[in-house]
Each structure stands twice: as C-alpha cells, then as structure tokens.
Coordinates of C-alpha atoms in Angstrom, one line a residue:
M1 CA 0.0 0.0 0.0
E2 CA 2.7 2.4 -1.1
T3 CA 1.8 5.7 -2.7
E4 CA 3.6 9.0 -3.5
L5 CA 2.5 10.4 -0.1
S6 CA 3.5 7.3 2.0
R7 CA 7.0 7.5 0.3
K8 CA 7.3 11.1 1.2
L9 CA 6.4 10.4 4.9
G10 CA 8.6 7.3 4.9
I11 CA 5.9 4.7 5.9
E12 CA 5.3 1.3 4.5
H13 CA 1.6 1.4 4.1
A14 CA -0.5 4.5 3.3
I15 CA -2.7 4.0 6.4
F16 CA -3.2 7.0 8.6
G17 CA -4.6 6.0 12.1
F18 CA -6.3 8.7 14.2
T19 CA -6.7 7.7 17.9
P20 CA -6.8 9.3 21.3
F21 CA -4.7 6.6 22.8
P22 CA -0.9 6.9 22.6
A23 CA -0.4 3.1 22.7
V24 CA -2.6 2.7 19.7
A25 CA -0.9 5.5 17.8
A26 CA 2.6 4.2 18.5
A27 CA 1.4 0.7 17.4
I28 CA 0.1 2.0 14.2
T29 CA 3.3 3.6 13.5
R30 CA 5.4 0.5 14.4
A31 CA 3.1 -1.6 12.1
G32 CA 4.2 0.4 9.1
G33 CA 1.4 3.0 9.1
F34 CA 1.1 6.6 10.4
G35 CA -0.2 7.0 13.9
V36 CA -2.0 10.3 14.6
L37 CA -2.5 11.1 18.2
G38 CA -5.7 13.0 19.1
A39 CA -4.9 15.9 21.3
V40 CA -8.3 17.3 22.2
R41 CA -8.4 15.7 25.6
Y42 CA -5.0 17.2 26.7
T43 CA -6.1 20.4 28.6
D44 CA -2.9 20.2 30.6
P45 CA 0.1 20.6 28.3
D46 CA 2.2 18.6 30.8
D47 CA 0.0 15.6 30.1
L48 CA 0.6 15.9 26.4
K49 CA 4.3 16.3 26.9
R50 CA 4.3 13.1 29.0
D51 CA 2.5 11.1 26.3
L52 CA 4.6 12.5 23.5
D53 CA 7.7 11.5 25.6
W54 CA 6.2 8.0 25.7
M55 CA 5.5 8.1 21.9
Q56 CA 9.1 8.9 21.2
E57 CA 10.2 5.9 23.1
H58 CA 7.8 3.5 21.5
T59 CA 7.8 4.4 17.7
D60 CA 11.1 3.0 16.9
G61 CA 12.1 6.3 15.3
K62 CA 9.3 6.0 12.8
P63 CA 7.0 9.0 12.0
Y64 CA 3.8 10.0 13.7
G65 CA 1.6 13.1 13.9
L66 CA -0.9 15.0 16.0
D67 CA -4.5 16.0 15.6
V68 CA -5.8 19.2 17.1
V69 CA -9.2 20.9 17.2
M70 CA -8.8 24.6 16.2
P71 CA -11.1 27.0 14.4
A72 CA -9.7 29.0 11.5
K73 CA -11.1 32.1 13.0
K74 CA -11.9 33.1 16.6
A75 CA -15.6 33.2 17.3
V76 CA -15.1 35.5 20.3
D77 CA -11.9 37.1 21.2
G78 CA -10.8 37.0 24.9
I79 CA -13.8 35.1 26.1
S80 CA -13.2 32.6 29.0
E81 CA -14.7 29.2 29.9
A82 CA -16.6 30.7 32.7
D83 CA -18.2 33.3 30.3
I84 CA -19.3 30.6 28.0
E85 CA -20.7 28.6 30.9
A86 CA -22.8 31.6 31.8
M87 CA -24.4 31.5 28.4
I88 CA -26.1 28.1 29.0
P89 CA -29.8 28.4 29.6
A90 CA -31.2 27.2 32.9
A91 CA -33.8 25.1 31.1
H92 CA -31.0 23.0 29.4
R93 CA -29.3 22.4 32.8
E94 CA -32.7 21.2 34.2
Y95 CA -33.1 19.0 31.2
V96 CA -29.7 17.3 31.8
R97 CA -30.6 16.8 35.5
D98 CA -34.0 15.3 34.7
T99 CA -32.5 12.9 32.1
L100 CA -29.8 11.7 34.5
A101 CA -32.4 11.3 37.3
K102 CA -34.7 9.3 35.1
H103 CA -31.9 6.8 34.7
H104 CA -30.8 6.9 38.3
V105 CA -27.2 8.2 37.5
P106 CA -25.3 8.8 40.7
E107 CA -23.4 12.1 41.4
L108 CA -19.6 12.1 41.1
P109 CA -17.9 11.7 44.6
E110 CA -17.4 14.8 46.4
G111 CA -14.2 16.6 45.2
E112 CA -14.0 14.6 42.0
A113 CA -14.0 16.8 38.9
S114 CA -15.5 15.9 35.5
G115 CA -13.0 13.8 33.6
W116 CA -14.4 14.8 30.2
R117 CA -14.1 18.4 29.2
I118 CA -14.8 20.2 26.0
T119 CA -12.2 22.9 26.8
G120 CA -9.9 21.1 24.3
W121 CA -12.1 22.7 21.6
M122 CA -11.1 26.1 22.6
E123 CA -8.3 27.7 20.5
Q124 CA -6.1 28.7 23.3
V125 CA -5.9 25.2 24.6
A126 CA -5.0 24.0 21.1
R127 CA -2.2 26.7 20.9
N128 CA -0.8 25.4 24.2
Q129 CA -0.8 21.9 22.8
L130 CA 1.2 23.1 19.7
D131 CA 3.7 24.9 22.0
V132 CA 4.5 21.4 23.3
A133 CA 4.1 19.5 20.1
F134 CA 6.6 21.4 18.0
D135 CA 9.3 20.5 20.4
Y136 CA 8.9 17.0 19.1
P137 CA 9.7 15.5 15.7
I138 CA 6.0 15.2 14.6
K139 CA 5.7 14.9 10.8
L140 CA 2.0 15.9 10.5
L141 CA -0.4 18.3 12.1
A142 CA -4.0 17.5 11.4
N143 CA -7.0 19.8 12.3
A144 CA -10.4 18.3 12.8
L145 CA -12.2 21.7 12.2
G146 CA -10.9 22.4 8.8
S147 CA -8.0 24.8 8.0
P148 CA -6.2 26.1 11.2
P149 CA -5.3 29.8 11.5
A150 CA -2.8 31.0 8.8
D151 CA -0.1 31.6 11.6
V152 CA -0.4 28.0 12.7
I153 CA 0.1 26.6 9.1
A154 CA 3.1 28.9 8.8
R155 CA 4.6 27.7 12.0
A156 CA 4.1 24.1 11.1
H157 CA 5.8 24.6 7.8
E158 CA 8.7 26.4 9.5
H159 CA 9.1 23.2 11.5
G160 CA 9.0 21.1 8.4
V161 CA 5.5 19.6 9.5
L162 CA 2.9 18.8 6.8
V163 CA -0.7 20.2 7.7
A164 CA -3.8 18.1 7.0
A165 CA -7.4 19.3 7.3
L166 CA -10.6 17.3 7.2
A167 CA -13.2 18.1 4.6
G168 CA -16.8 17.1 4.1
S169 CA -17.3 18.7 0.7
A170 CA -15.4 19.7 -2.3
K171 CA -16.1 23.4 -1.5
H172 CA -14.5 22.9 2.0
A173 CA -11.5 21.1 0.4
R174 CA -10.9 24.0 -2.0
R175 CA -10.8 26.4 0.9
H176 CA -8.2 24.2 2.6
A177 CA -6.0 24.3 -0.6
E178 CA -6.3 28.1 -0.7
A179 CA -5.2 28.2 2.9
G180 CA -2.0 26.4 2.1
I181 CA -2.9 22.9 3.5
D182 CA -0.7 20.1 2.3
I183 CA -3.1 17.1 2.6
V184 CA -6.9 17.0 2.5
V185 CA -8.7 14.3 4.4
A186 CA -12.1 13.7 2.6
Q187 CA -14.2 12.4 5.4
G188 CA -17.6 10.9 4.3
Y189 CA -21.0 10.7 6.1
E190 CA -20.2 7.2 7.4
A191 CA -17.4 8.4 9.5
G192 CA -17.5 8.6 13.4
G193 CA -17.5 12.0 15.0
H194 CA -18.1 15.2 13.1
T195 CA -19.2 14.5 9.7
G196 CA -20.9 16.2 6.6
D197 CA -23.8 14.9 4.6
I198 CA -21.9 13.4 1.6
A199 CA -21.0 9.7 1.5
T200 CA -17.3 8.6 1.1
M201 CA -17.7 7.0 -2.4
V202 CA -19.1 10.3 -3.8
L203 CA -17.0 12.6 -1.7
V204 CA -13.4 11.3 -2.4
P205 CA -13.3 11.6 -6.3
E206 CA -15.0 15.1 -6.0
V207 CA -12.3 16.3 -3.6
V208 CA -9.5 14.6 -5.6
E209 CA -10.5 16.5 -8.6
A210 CA -11.2 19.8 -6.7
V211 CA -7.6 20.1 -5.1
A212 CA -5.4 18.3 -7.6
P213 CA -2.5 17.9 -7.3
L214 CA -2.7 18.0 -3.5
P215 CA -2.7 14.5 -2.0
V216 CA -6.2 13.3 -0.6
L217 CA -6.8 10.7 2.1
A218 CA -10.1 8.8 2.0
A219 CA -12.0 8.6 5.2
G220 CA -15.3 7.4 6.5
G221 CA -16.6 3.9 6.8
I222 CA -13.2 2.3 6.0
G223 CA -12.3 -0.8 7.9
G224 CA -11.1 -3.2 5.3
G225 CA -8.3 -3.6 2.9
E226 CA -10.7 -3.8 0.1
Q227 CA -12.2 -0.4 1.0
I228 CA -8.7 1.1 1.1
A229 CA -8.1 -0.3 -2.4
A230 CA -11.3 1.3 -3.5
G231 CA -10.3 4.7 -2.0
L232 CA -6.9 4.5 -3.9
A233 CA -8.9 3.6 -7.1
L234 CA -10.9 6.8 -6.6
G235 CA -7.7 8.9 -6.5
A236 CA -6.8 9.0 -2.9
Q237 CA -3.1 8.6 -1.9
G238 CA -4.0 6.8 1.5
A239 CA -6.8 6.1 4.0
W240 CA -7.6 7.8 7.2
L241 CA -9.0 5.4 9.8
G242 CA -10.3 6.3 13.1
S243 CA -13.2 4.2 14.6
L244 CA -11.6 0.8 13.7
W245 CA -9.0 1.2 16.5
L246 CA -11.4 1.6 19.3
T247 CA -11.7 -2.1 19.9
T248 CA -8.0 -3.0 19.6
T249 CA -6.4 -4.5 22.6
E250 CA -4.1 -1.5 23.0
A251 CA -7.0 1.0 23.2
D252 CA -7.7 2.2 26.8
M253 CA -11.4 2.7 26.9
H254 CA -11.6 2.7 30.7
S255 CA -15.0 0.9 30.3
R256 CA -15.5 -2.7 29.7
A257 CA -19.2 -2.1 29.2
L258 CA -18.6 0.4 26.3
T259 CA -16.2 -2.0 24.7
E260 CA -18.8 -4.7 24.7
K261 CA -21.4 -2.3 23.2
L262 CA -19.1 -1.3 20.4
L263 CA -18.4 -5.1 19.7
A264 CA -22.1 -5.9 19.7
A265 CA -23.2 -2.9 17.5
G266 CA -24.2 -3.2 13.8
S267 CA -23.6 -0.7 11.1
G268 CA -27.2 0.7 11.6
D269 CA -26.7 1.3 15.4
T270 CA -25.1 4.8 14.9
V271 CA -26.7 8.2 14.5
R272 CA -25.5 11.7 13.7
S273 CA -26.4 13.7 16.7
R274 CA -25.6 17.1 18.3
A275 CA -25.9 15.6 21.8
L276 CA -22.2 15.5 22.5
T277 CA -20.7 18.8 21.2
G278 CA -23.5 20.8 19.5
K279 CA -22.3 19.9 16.0
P280 CA -23.6 16.8 14.2
A281 CA -21.3 13.9 15.2
R282 CA -21.8 10.2 14.3
Q283 CA -21.9 8.1 17.5
L284 CA -23.7 5.1 19.0
R285 CA -27.3 5.7 19.2
T286 CA -28.3 5.6 22.9
E287 CA -31.2 6.9 25.1
W288 CA -29.0 9.9 25.7
T289 CA -28.8 10.8 21.9
D290 CA -32.5 10.1 21.6
A291 CA -33.2 12.5 24.5
W292 CA -31.3 15.4 22.7
D293 CA -32.9 14.5 19.3
D294 CA -36.4 14.4 20.8
P295 CA -38.5 17.2 19.3
E296 CA -40.2 17.7 22.5
G297 CA -36.9 18.4 24.4
P298 CA -35.0 21.7 24.3
G299 CA -32.6 20.6 21.5
A300 CA -28.8 20.7 21.7
L301 CA -27.0 24.1 22.1
P302 CA -24.4 25.3 19.6
M303 CA -20.7 24.4 20.1
P304 CA -19.1 25.0 22.5
L305 CA -22.1 25.4 24.8
Q306 CA -23.4 21.8 24.4
G307 CA -20.0 20.3 25.3
L308 CA -19.7 22.4 28.5
L309 CA -23.3 21.6 29.4
V310 CA -23.1 17.9 29.2
A311 CA -19.4 17.5 30.3
E312 CA -20.2 16.4 33.9
A313 CA -23.1 14.3 32.7
V314 CA -20.9 12.3 30.2
S315 CA -18.3 11.7 33.0
R316 CA -21.1 10.4 35.4
I317 CA -22.5 8.1 32.7
Q318 CA -19.1 6.8 31.8
K319 CA -17.9 6.4 35.4
Y320 CA -21.0 4.4 36.4
E321 CA -21.4 2.6 33.1
I322 CA -25.1 3.4 32.8
Q323 CA -25.9 1.1 29.9
P324 CA -28.9 2.9 28.2
L325 CA -27.0 6.1 28.2
L326 CA -23.4 4.9 27.5
G327 CA -22.0 5.7 24.1
S328 CA -19.1 6.9 22.1
P329 CA -18.3 8.7 18.7
V330 CA -17.9 5.9 16.2
G331 CA -18.6 5.4 12.5
Q332 CA -20.8 2.9 10.6
I333 CA -17.8 0.6 10.4
V334 CA -18.6 -0.4 13.9
G335 CA -20.5 -3.3 12.4
R336 CA -17.2 -4.9 11.4
M337 CA -15.6 -4.2 14.8
N338 CA -16.8 -7.5 16.3
S339 CA -13.7 -8.8 17.9
E340 CA -10.8 -7.4 20.0
R341 CA -7.5 -7.6 18.1
S342 CA -4.1 -6.2 18.4
V343 CA -3.3 -3.2 16.1
Q344 CA -0.8 -5.5 14.3
A345 CA -3.6 -8.0 13.7
V346 CA -5.7 -5.3 12.2
F347 CA -2.9 -4.3 9.9
D348 CA -2.4 -7.9 8.8
D349 CA -6.1 -8.0 8.0
L350 CA -6.0 -4.7 6.1
T351 CA -3.0 -5.6 4.0
S352 CA -4.3 -9.1 3.1
G353 CA -7.7 -7.6 2.2
F354 CA -5.9 -5.0 0.0
E355 CA -3.9 -7.8 -1.7
R356 CA -7.1 -9.6 -2.4
A357 CA -8.8 -6.7 -3.9
I358 CA -5.8 -5.8 -6.2
D359 CA -5.6 -9.4 -7.3
R360 CA -9.3 -9.5 -8.1
I361 CA -9.1 -6.2 -10.2
T362 CA -6.0 -7.3 -11.8
R363 CA -7.7 -10.5 -12.9
I364 CA -10.7 -8.6 -14.1
A365 CA -8.6 -6.1 -16.0
G366 CA -6.6 -8.8 -17.6
R367 CA -9.6 -10.6 -19.1
V368 CA -10.0 -10.2 -22.8
P369 CA -13.4 -11.1 -24.5
G370 CA -13.2 -14.4 -26.1
S371 CA -10.2 -15.6 -24.1
E372 CA -10.3 -18.9 -22.3
E373 CA -10.4 -17.1 -18.9
C374 CA -13.7 -15.4 -19.8
T375 CA -15.5 -18.6 -20.9
G376 CA -17.0 -21.3 -18.8

C-alpha cells in the first residue's frame, strides 16, 4: 500500500490511524502506518508532553503526527470558559438533571471533577498543545475543524511539518487548498465524530478533482483492505481510519461495558447527533442521543455550549457505566468491529484484504473477451 505520499512520509503502508490513545498511535506507526494522536483531551500541556515522551520511546524512530481541534477564526476574542458557561440556559441544565435522574445516574464523589471536558475545543488550549508538540519531531499536524489559522500553518511549515485538514465537501476542500494545506482528508458521512452529509464513495473523487495535485486521504466507513483499495482507485493517496482502532487491545477505553457495546453494535446502530458537542457527530445511538434529538426536548446548544453543558453528565454516565446512556463517537464501520484484536492483527487483515482486492481487479482487467479465462 505504497503511494507518493507514503513514500514522502517514509511509511510502509498509506494507512493513517487517528486515535486518542498513545499506545494505539505508536502501534500503528510500528506496524508500518502513520499514527496520529488526538490531542483534544489534553487540557494540561504537561499531560501531552508526558505522552509525547512515551511516543518517542515506542515508535522505533518512525514518523507520527498530532491531531488538534482549532477553528480557523476566533468566534469570540478573549472570552473565558466561565463566560461561556454563563451563556447556558437554565432550562437546558434542568433537562440534563432530569434525564440523569430518570436513569438513576449517581453524582460524582465529592471533590471529583469531571474527567471529560470540552475545553480542548477552545483555540487557546490547542495553541498550548502546539507549543508542546513542535518540540517533538512530529511529521504531520491535522486539524479536525478544517484549516487552522494561517499563523499555525506557517509555524508548522517552519518546523517542516505537513498540515492536513478534514473536509466534508469539495467546497471545503478548495478552501483548505487556498489556505495552504498540504493534505486534505475527505471524510464521508459514514465516519465517526463530526461529519458532513456526503458519502465517502461520492466525496473522495470530488475532492481529488477539486484540489489536484494535492494528496487526498479517503476517510469514513473504511475498515477493510478492500475499502482502502477502493479509496486509492478513486484517486486518494491513502486512507484515514479512526473508529476501527477503538476495539483494539491497545485501546484504553476505561470501560468494559462500552467496549462490549461497540463489539455488539451493527452498522445501523449509529446516529448523527448534536448531543455531545453541538455539531452533528456520528456516535452510538443511545437513550442519551435520543433525548437530545427528541423534538419535545430543548434541543442541543451550539458548540461549545453543548459540550460544556453535558461534560459532567458524560463523566457520570461513563464512570458508572449506565448502559442505556453509555455511548461513544464511532462510524458505521462499527458493524465490522466485532472482535478485540491487536493493532498488528488489524494491519495484517488490512494488508491481506488490500492484496485480495488488487488481485481481483488485476484478474478482471486482464480478461479479454473471447479468451479462455472469460469462458465457462
């Protein structure tokens, strides 16, 4: 699975693995792919430094990258988290309390703070992460909210770091190209987390054409080598995979119940909901997502208000593993995530599936009408 982009980055396989878990990112890199560590949960720069130190020790000198969440423009300049919290309507807070009470979700122990915060979506937090990251030999900076600010792109390029941005439409992809992005990740509707409305099979060739000659990575609903081959056939120079790694043995989900829900879920058991962040994000469908999508409810608030509103609730649901409410961002590929395997085992499956697909297409392409191979 070698492409011009994979050769440029010095990786064996053009597989880019996004994950919030350092152990998974490092294993992806060691397996010959390109591990990309998600930074959104690192609100304390020292925690990110600790995990990047660990990545340095466990990637065998092979390349890896970092994914941040940073808007291209500041929505409000100088606003604090406390200021944003104050904007949350009382009726929404009451709705959260009522929903948790309905499912008998215990309070967090006294003195225990919420473990899940949306502050990683705030620009200054991301900038603090970059102050740490550029001290390490990262080879790629990806941004989940499109093109990062121009000064961040320039700073990355000064450090010899390529910049990637996710796009859900050809129009978004063109904006990325105009902003100086090096790689566009064409993320289809099937993907986990924030997605647009266009399916991967339609989106990838549109983006490839829109930003040529920039390299494009295919993303969304990809969990097999045959799908990677399809992405490359559509013009992509690699595949961006995220959900598939959630059920690997290296993933630290902190919840056996959640892992089991992922393993049991089918491809139809996800929904695009604003319940988690305020923007449409594909995740497991649960009674929590149903509550926020209920037309009789107050509806989700815009980002970042919704994330701040539900932060403590999500921590309580996860801590006590409240089954009807317990969920996670995940793509439709969850239907194929039905066993726990190591990252290396996943790679072995991806490469063998890719080989099968290429062999199949080669046989089809080699057939000539009237030949012996076409008869029978």
